[in-house]
Amino acid sequence: MHHICTGCNSPFLLDSDSATAGVEAVVTTCGHVFHRDCVELLVASRGAKCPLCSSSMQRNAGKLIKIYLSYDEDAYDHVLLRDVQNETAKEKKALDEQPRPVGLERRRQLLHDQHTFNRNQVTDLLGHVAAVESFAELYKEHLEIIEQEMEIVEDEYEQLKRQLQNSTGRALHTPPAD
């Protein structure tokens, strides 16, 4: 099964979160799967109808349900490669049976098509890698902010604990830290 958005023909990123809400996979009320942004744009431009089956859809984005996709990327890559190789193998066999000049021209075209397909796949994947790296940087920055806030809160907690101990003369039990 290929995990491709029918709206933009791009693969879904696995288990996107709220920071990537536009590219998360959502299912419509009729059961079709899209990127959130893609289906919202399609519905806005085509009216409240599913672009695949023309079922009536609510304009309310709350009717879109986020789904979590997971698959073995290695297996997915192998399936995609096998599909491309199968299609090119069929044409290569037909080319080998044609007269030499016609076969070479068609083979040249076939190789050109295969090159274009592969170049487009690499470009798409590099775009996804850049997006993932960008999100990773945002999460690293967010993590640093949280760690700084945790230090401040822990210091305040220790100060309050000492103040309470000084005022009551009893030690305060500290819950274990994670």
PDB file of C-alpha atoms in Angstrom:
ATOM      1  CA  MET A   1       0.000   0.000   0.000  1.00  0.00           C
ATOM      2  CA  HIS A   2       1.436   3.364  -0.987  1.00  0.00           C
ATOM      3  CA  HIS A   3       0.956   6.170   1.518  1.00  0.00           C
ATOM      4  CA  ILE A   4       0.475   9.007  -0.954  1.00  0.00           C
ATOM      5  CA  CYS A   5      -1.848  12.001  -0.587  1.00  0.00           C
ATOM      6  CA  THR A   6      -4.271  12.040  -3.499  1.00  0.00           C
ATOM      7  CA  GLY A   7      -4.431  15.831  -3.333  1.00  0.00           C
ATOM      8  CA  CYS A   8      -0.736  16.532  -3.970  1.00  0.00           C
ATOM      9  CA  ASN A   9       0.716  13.087  -4.850  1.00  0.00           C
ATOM     10  CA  SER A  10       3.326  13.404  -2.085  1.00  0.00           C
ATOM     11  CA  PRO A  11       4.017  10.755   0.540  1.00  0.00           C
ATOM     12  CA  PHE A  12       2.796  11.246   4.079  1.00  0.00           C
ATOM     13  CA  LEU A  13       5.333  11.933   6.793  1.00  0.00           C
ATOM     14  CA  LEU A  14       5.010   9.331   9.507  1.00  0.00           C
ATOM     15  CA  ASP A  15       3.041  10.290  12.612  1.00  0.00           C
ATOM     16  CA  SER A  16       3.271  14.053  12.157  1.00  0.00           C
ATOM     17  CA  ASP A  17       2.372  16.087  15.214  1.00  0.00           C
ATOM     18  CA  SER A  18       0.749  19.444  15.899  1.00  0.00           C
ATOM     19  CA  ALA A  19       3.852  21.340  14.746  1.00  0.00           C
ATOM     20  CA  THR A  20       3.301  19.851  11.280  1.00  0.00           C
ATOM     21  CA  ALA A  21      -0.483  20.057  11.342  1.00  0.00           C
ATOM     22  CA  GLY A  22      -0.743  20.965   7.649  1.00  0.00           C
ATOM     23  CA  VAL A  23       1.051  17.823   6.484  1.00  0.00           C
ATOM     24  CA  GLU A  24      -0.554  15.396   8.899  1.00  0.00           C
ATOM     25  CA  ALA A  25      -2.631  12.583   7.427  1.00  0.00           C
ATOM     26  CA  VAL A  26      -6.371  12.989   7.943  1.00  0.00           C
ATOM     27  CA  VAL A  27      -9.346  10.894   6.904  1.00  0.00           C
ATOM     28  CA  THR A  28     -12.517  12.510   5.581  1.00  0.00           C
ATOM     29  CA  THR A  29     -16.025  11.529   6.604  1.00  0.00           C
ATOM     30  CA  CYS A  30     -16.212   9.389   3.441  1.00  0.00           C
ATOM     31  CA  GLY A  31     -12.986   7.537   4.342  1.00  0.00           C
ATOM     32  CA  HIS A  32     -10.456   9.058   1.926  1.00  0.00           C
ATOM     33  CA  VAL A  33      -6.998  10.036   3.215  1.00  0.00           C
ATOM     34  CA  PHE A  34      -5.263  13.363   2.466  1.00  0.00           C
ATOM     35  CA  HIS A  35      -2.806  15.823   3.981  1.00  0.00           C
ATOM     36  CA  ARG A  36      -4.868  18.230   6.105  1.00  0.00           C
ATOM     37  CA  ASP A  37      -3.848  21.296   4.037  1.00  0.00           C
ATOM     38  CA  CYS A  38      -4.544  19.497   0.751  1.00  0.00           C
ATOM     39  CA  VAL A  39      -8.086  18.463   1.623  1.00  0.00           C
ATOM     40  CA  GLU A  40      -8.888  21.868   3.139  1.00  0.00           C
ATOM     41  CA  LEU A  41      -7.696  23.599  -0.048  1.00  0.00           C
ATOM     42  CA  LEU A  42      -9.593  21.140  -2.254  1.00  0.00           C
ATOM     43  CA  VAL A  43     -12.795  21.561  -0.272  1.00  0.00           C
ATOM     44  CA  ALA A  44     -12.403  25.354  -0.285  1.00  0.00           C
ATOM     45  CA  SER A  45     -11.961  25.392  -4.063  1.00  0.00           C
ATOM     46  CA  ARG A  46     -14.470  22.664  -4.994  1.00  0.00           C
ATOM     47  CA  GLY A  47     -17.089  23.212  -2.308  1.00  0.00           C
ATOM     48  CA  ALA A  48     -18.068  20.751   0.374  1.00  0.00           C
ATOM     49  CA  LYS A  49     -17.522  17.636  -1.751  1.00  0.00           C
ATOM     50  CA  CYS A  50     -14.801  15.011  -1.561  1.00  0.00           C
ATOM     51  CA  PRO A  51     -12.506  15.421  -4.579  1.00  0.00           C
ATOM     52  CA  LEU A  52     -12.378  11.636  -5.048  1.00  0.00           C
ATOM     53  CA  CYS A  53     -15.939  10.437  -4.610  1.00  0.00           C
ATOM     54  CA  SER A  54     -17.946  13.700  -4.527  1.00  0.00           C
ATOM     55  CA  SER A  55     -19.506  12.742  -1.196  1.00  0.00           C
ATOM     56  CA  SER A  56     -20.814  15.675   0.766  1.00  0.00           C
ATOM     57  CA  MET A  57     -18.271  16.922   3.301  1.00  0.00           C
ATOM     58  CA  GLN A  58     -18.605  19.388   6.115  1.00  0.00           C
ATOM     59  CA  ARG A  59     -16.597  22.583   5.641  1.00  0.00           C
ATOM     60  CA  ASN A  60     -15.742  22.287   9.312  1.00  0.00           C
ATOM     61  CA  ALA A  61     -12.131  21.073   9.603  1.00  0.00           C
ATOM     62  CA  GLY A  62     -13.144  19.414  12.870  1.00  0.00           C
ATOM     63  CA  LYS A  63     -14.781  16.683  10.789  1.00  0.00           C
ATOM     64  CA  LEU A  64     -11.340  15.616   9.540  1.00  0.00           C
ATOM     65  CA  ILE A  65      -9.860  12.914  11.746  1.00  0.00           C
ATOM     66  CA  LYS A  66      -6.090  12.714  12.191  1.00  0.00           C
ATOM     67  CA  ILE A  67      -4.726   9.251  11.488  1.00  0.00           C
ATOM     68  CA  TYR A  68      -1.347   7.796  12.337  1.00  0.00           C
ATOM     69  CA  LEU A  69       0.475   5.980   9.561  1.00  0.00           C
ATOM     70  CA  SER A  70       3.335   3.632  10.084  1.00  0.00           C
ATOM     71  CA  TYR A  71       5.054   1.347   7.657  1.00  0.00           C
ATOM     72  CA  ASP A  72       8.390  -0.212   7.068  1.00  0.00           C
ATOM     73  CA  GLU A  73      10.179   2.411   4.969  1.00  0.00           C
ATOM     74  CA  ASP A  74      12.628  -0.164   3.640  1.00  0.00           C
ATOM     75  CA  ALA A  75       9.759  -2.324   2.416  1.00  0.00           C
ATOM     76  CA  TYR A  76       8.054   0.744   0.935  1.00  0.00           C
ATOM     77  CA  ASP A  77      11.232   1.744  -0.904  1.00  0.00           C
ATOM     78  CA  HIS A  78      11.617  -1.807  -2.222  1.00  0.00           C
ATOM     79  CA  VAL A  79       8.018  -1.854  -3.457  1.00  0.00           C
ATOM     80  CA  LEU A  80       8.485   1.477  -5.226  1.00  0.00           C
ATOM     81  CA  LEU A  81      11.771   0.332  -6.791  1.00  0.00           C
ATOM     82  CA  ARG A  82      10.212  -2.998  -7.837  1.00  0.00           C
ATOM     83  CA  ASP A  83       7.282  -1.181  -9.477  1.00  0.00           C
ATOM     84  CA  VAL A  84       9.647   1.049 -11.472  1.00  0.00           C
ATOM     85  CA  GLN A  85      11.865  -1.886 -12.445  1.00  0.00           C
ATOM     86  CA  ASN A  86       8.868  -4.011 -13.508  1.00  0.00           C
ATOM     87  CA  GLU A  87       7.543  -1.268 -15.748  1.00  0.00           C
ATOM     88  CA  THR A  88      10.931  -0.582 -17.309  1.00  0.00           C
ATOM     89  CA  ALA A  89      11.679  -4.313 -17.712  1.00  0.00           C
ATOM     90  CA  LYS A  90       8.488  -4.786 -19.761  1.00  0.00           C
ATOM     91  CA  GLU A  91       9.427  -1.917 -22.040  1.00  0.00           C
ATOM     92  CA  LYS A  92      13.069  -3.059 -22.269  1.00  0.00           C
ATOM     93  CA  LYS A  93      11.958  -6.493 -23.444  1.00  0.00           C
ATOM     94  CA  ALA A  94       9.716  -4.922 -26.080  1.00  0.00           C
ATOM     95  CA  LEU A  95      12.576  -2.653 -27.155  1.00  0.00           C
ATOM     96  CA  ASP A  96      14.979  -5.555 -27.545  1.00  0.00           C
ATOM     97  CA  GLU A  97      12.573  -7.089 -30.049  1.00  0.00           C
ATOM     98  CA  GLN A  98      12.336  -3.929 -32.193  1.00  0.00           C
ATOM     99  CA  PRO A  99      14.670  -2.971 -35.050  1.00  0.00           C
ATOM    100  CA  ARG A 100      17.906  -1.459 -33.716  1.00  0.00           C
ATOM    101  CA  PRO A 101      17.398   2.308 -34.510  1.00  0.00           C
ATOM    102  CA  VAL A 102      13.784   2.315 -33.288  1.00  0.00           C
ATOM    103  CA  GLY A 103      14.720   0.273 -30.227  1.00  0.00           C
ATOM    104  CA  LEU A 104      17.619   2.580 -29.334  1.00  0.00           C
ATOM    105  CA  GLU A 105      15.485   5.711 -29.614  1.00  0.00           C
ATOM    106  CA  ARG A 106      12.754   4.168 -27.488  1.00  0.00           C
ATOM    107  CA  ARG A 107      15.329   2.874 -24.998  1.00  0.00           C
ATOM    108  CA  ARG A 108      16.863   6.355 -24.826  1.00  0.00           C
ATOM    109  CA  GLN A 109      13.404   7.762 -24.098  1.00  0.00           C
ATOM    110  CA  LEU A 110      12.749   5.058 -21.508  1.00  0.00           C
ATOM    111  CA  LEU A 111      16.042   5.823 -19.744  1.00  0.00           C
ATOM    112  CA  HIS A 112      15.257   9.527 -19.870  1.00  0.00           C
ATOM    113  CA  ASP A 113      11.831   8.886 -18.317  1.00  0.00           C
ATOM    114  CA  GLN A 114      13.381   6.693 -15.635  1.00  0.00           C
ATOM    115  CA  HIS A 115      16.005   9.370 -14.920  1.00  0.00           C
ATOM    116  CA  THR A 116      13.307  12.051 -14.641  1.00  0.00           C
ATOM    117  CA  PHE A 117      11.260   9.853 -12.296  1.00  0.00           C
ATOM    118  CA  ASN A 118      14.283   9.147 -10.081  1.00  0.00           C
ATOM    119  CA  ARG A 119      15.349  12.803 -10.053  1.00  0.00           C
ATOM    120  CA  ASN A 120      11.822  13.827  -8.993  1.00  0.00           C
ATOM    121  CA  GLN A 121      11.808  11.182  -6.238  1.00  0.00           C
ATOM    122  CA  VAL A 122      15.167  12.422  -4.933  1.00  0.00           C
ATOM    123  CA  THR A 123      13.958  16.041  -5.019  1.00  0.00           C
ATOM    124  CA  ASP A 124      10.775  15.121  -3.112  1.00  0.00           C
ATOM    125  CA  LEU A 125      12.738  13.124  -0.530  1.00  0.00           C
ATOM    126  CA  LEU A 126      15.262  15.924  -0.060  1.00  0.00           C
ATOM    127  CA  GLY A 127      12.364  18.294   0.541  1.00  0.00           C
ATOM    128  CA  HIS A 128      11.003  15.967   3.211  1.00  0.00           C
ATOM    129  CA  VAL A 129      14.449  15.623   4.793  1.00  0.00           C
ATOM    130  CA  ALA A 130      14.780  19.412   4.948  1.00  0.00           C
ATOM    131  CA  ALA A 131      11.351  19.678   6.587  1.00  0.00           C
ATOM    132  CA  VAL A 132      12.227  17.011   9.152  1.00  0.00           C
ATOM    133  CA  GLU A 133      15.564  18.687   9.911  1.00  0.00           C
ATOM    134  CA  SER A 134      13.779  22.012  10.352  1.00  0.00           C
ATOM    135  CA  PHE A 135      11.319  20.456  12.794  1.00  0.00           C
ATOM    136  CA  ALA A 136      14.175  18.768  14.654  1.00  0.00           C
ATOM    137  CA  GLU A 137      15.846  22.159  15.153  1.00  0.00           C
ATOM    138  CA  LEU A 138      12.591  23.640  16.454  1.00  0.00           C
ATOM    139  CA  TYR A 139      12.199  20.762  18.897  1.00  0.00           C
ATOM    140  CA  LYS A 140      15.802  21.128  20.067  1.00  0.00           C
ATOM    141  CA  GLU A 141      15.214  24.826  20.764  1.00  0.00           C
ATOM    142  CA  HIS A 142      11.955  24.033  22.522  1.00  0.00           C
ATOM    143  CA  LEU A 143      13.678  21.354  24.596  1.00  0.00           C
ATOM    144  CA  GLU A 144      16.381  23.818  25.688  1.00  0.00           C
ATOM    145  CA  ILE A 145      13.717  26.309  26.794  1.00  0.00           C
ATOM    146  CA  ILE A 146      11.891  23.599  28.753  1.00  0.00           C
ATOM    147  CA  GLU A 147      15.144  22.479  30.416  1.00  0.00           C
ATOM    148  CA  GLN A 148      15.887  26.075  31.456  1.00  0.00           C
ATOM    149  CA  GLU A 149      12.361  26.464  32.853  1.00  0.00           C
ATOM    150  CA  MET A 150      12.749  23.140  34.702  1.00  0.00           C
ATOM    151  CA  GLU A 151      15.950  24.386  36.353  1.00  0.00           C
ATOM    152  CA  ILE A 152      14.229  27.584  37.474  1.00  0.00           C
ATOM    153  CA  VAL A 153      11.235  25.678  38.865  1.00  0.00           C
ATOM    154  CA  GLU A 154      13.488  23.157  40.630  1.00  0.00           C
ATOM    155  CA  ASP A 155      15.483  25.997  42.221  1.00  0.00           C
ATOM    156  CA  GLU A 156      12.269  27.714  43.374  1.00  0.00           C
ATOM    157  CA  TYR A 157      10.995  24.399  44.736  1.00  0.00           C
ATOM    158  CA  GLU A 158      14.206  23.830  46.708  1.00  0.00           C
ATOM    159  CA  GLN A 159      14.043  27.377  48.125  1.00  0.00           C
ATOM    160  CA  LEU A 160      10.426  26.913  49.195  1.00  0.00           C
ATOM    161  CA  LYS A 161      11.274  23.540  50.694  1.00  0.00           C
ATOM    162  CA  ARG A 162      14.102  25.099  52.741  1.00  0.00           C
ATOM    163  CA  GLN A 163      11.849  27.968  53.844  1.00  0.00           C
ATOM    164  CA  LEU A 164       9.177  25.504  54.956  1.00  0.00           C
ATOM    165  CA  GLN A 165      11.753  23.408  56.798  1.00  0.00           C
ATOM    166  CA  ASN A 166      13.139  26.494  58.548  1.00  0.00           C
ATOM    167  CA  SER A 167       9.674  27.680  59.568  1.00  0.00           C
ATOM    168  CA  THR A 168       8.362  24.292  60.762  1.00  0.00           C
ATOM    169  CA  GLY A 169      11.545  22.568  61.746  1.00  0.00           C
ATOM    170  CA  ARG A 170      10.498  19.477  59.718  1.00  0.00           C
ATOM    171  CA  ALA A 171      12.002  18.159  56.503  1.00  0.00           C
ATOM    172  CA  LEU A 172       9.740  18.023  53.457  1.00  0.00           C
ATOM    173  CA  HIS A 173       9.610  14.741  51.587  1.00  0.00           C
ATOM    174  CA  THR A 174      10.821  15.253  47.999  1.00  0.00           C
ATOM    175  CA  PRO A 175       9.152  13.168  45.272  1.00  0.00           C
ATOM    176  CA  PRO A 176      11.598  11.333  43.001  1.00  0.00           C
ATOM    177  CA  ALA A 177      12.588  13.256  39.866  1.00  0.00           C
ATOM    178  CA  ASP A 178      12.014  11.676  36.442  1.00  0.00           C
TER     179      ASP A 178
END
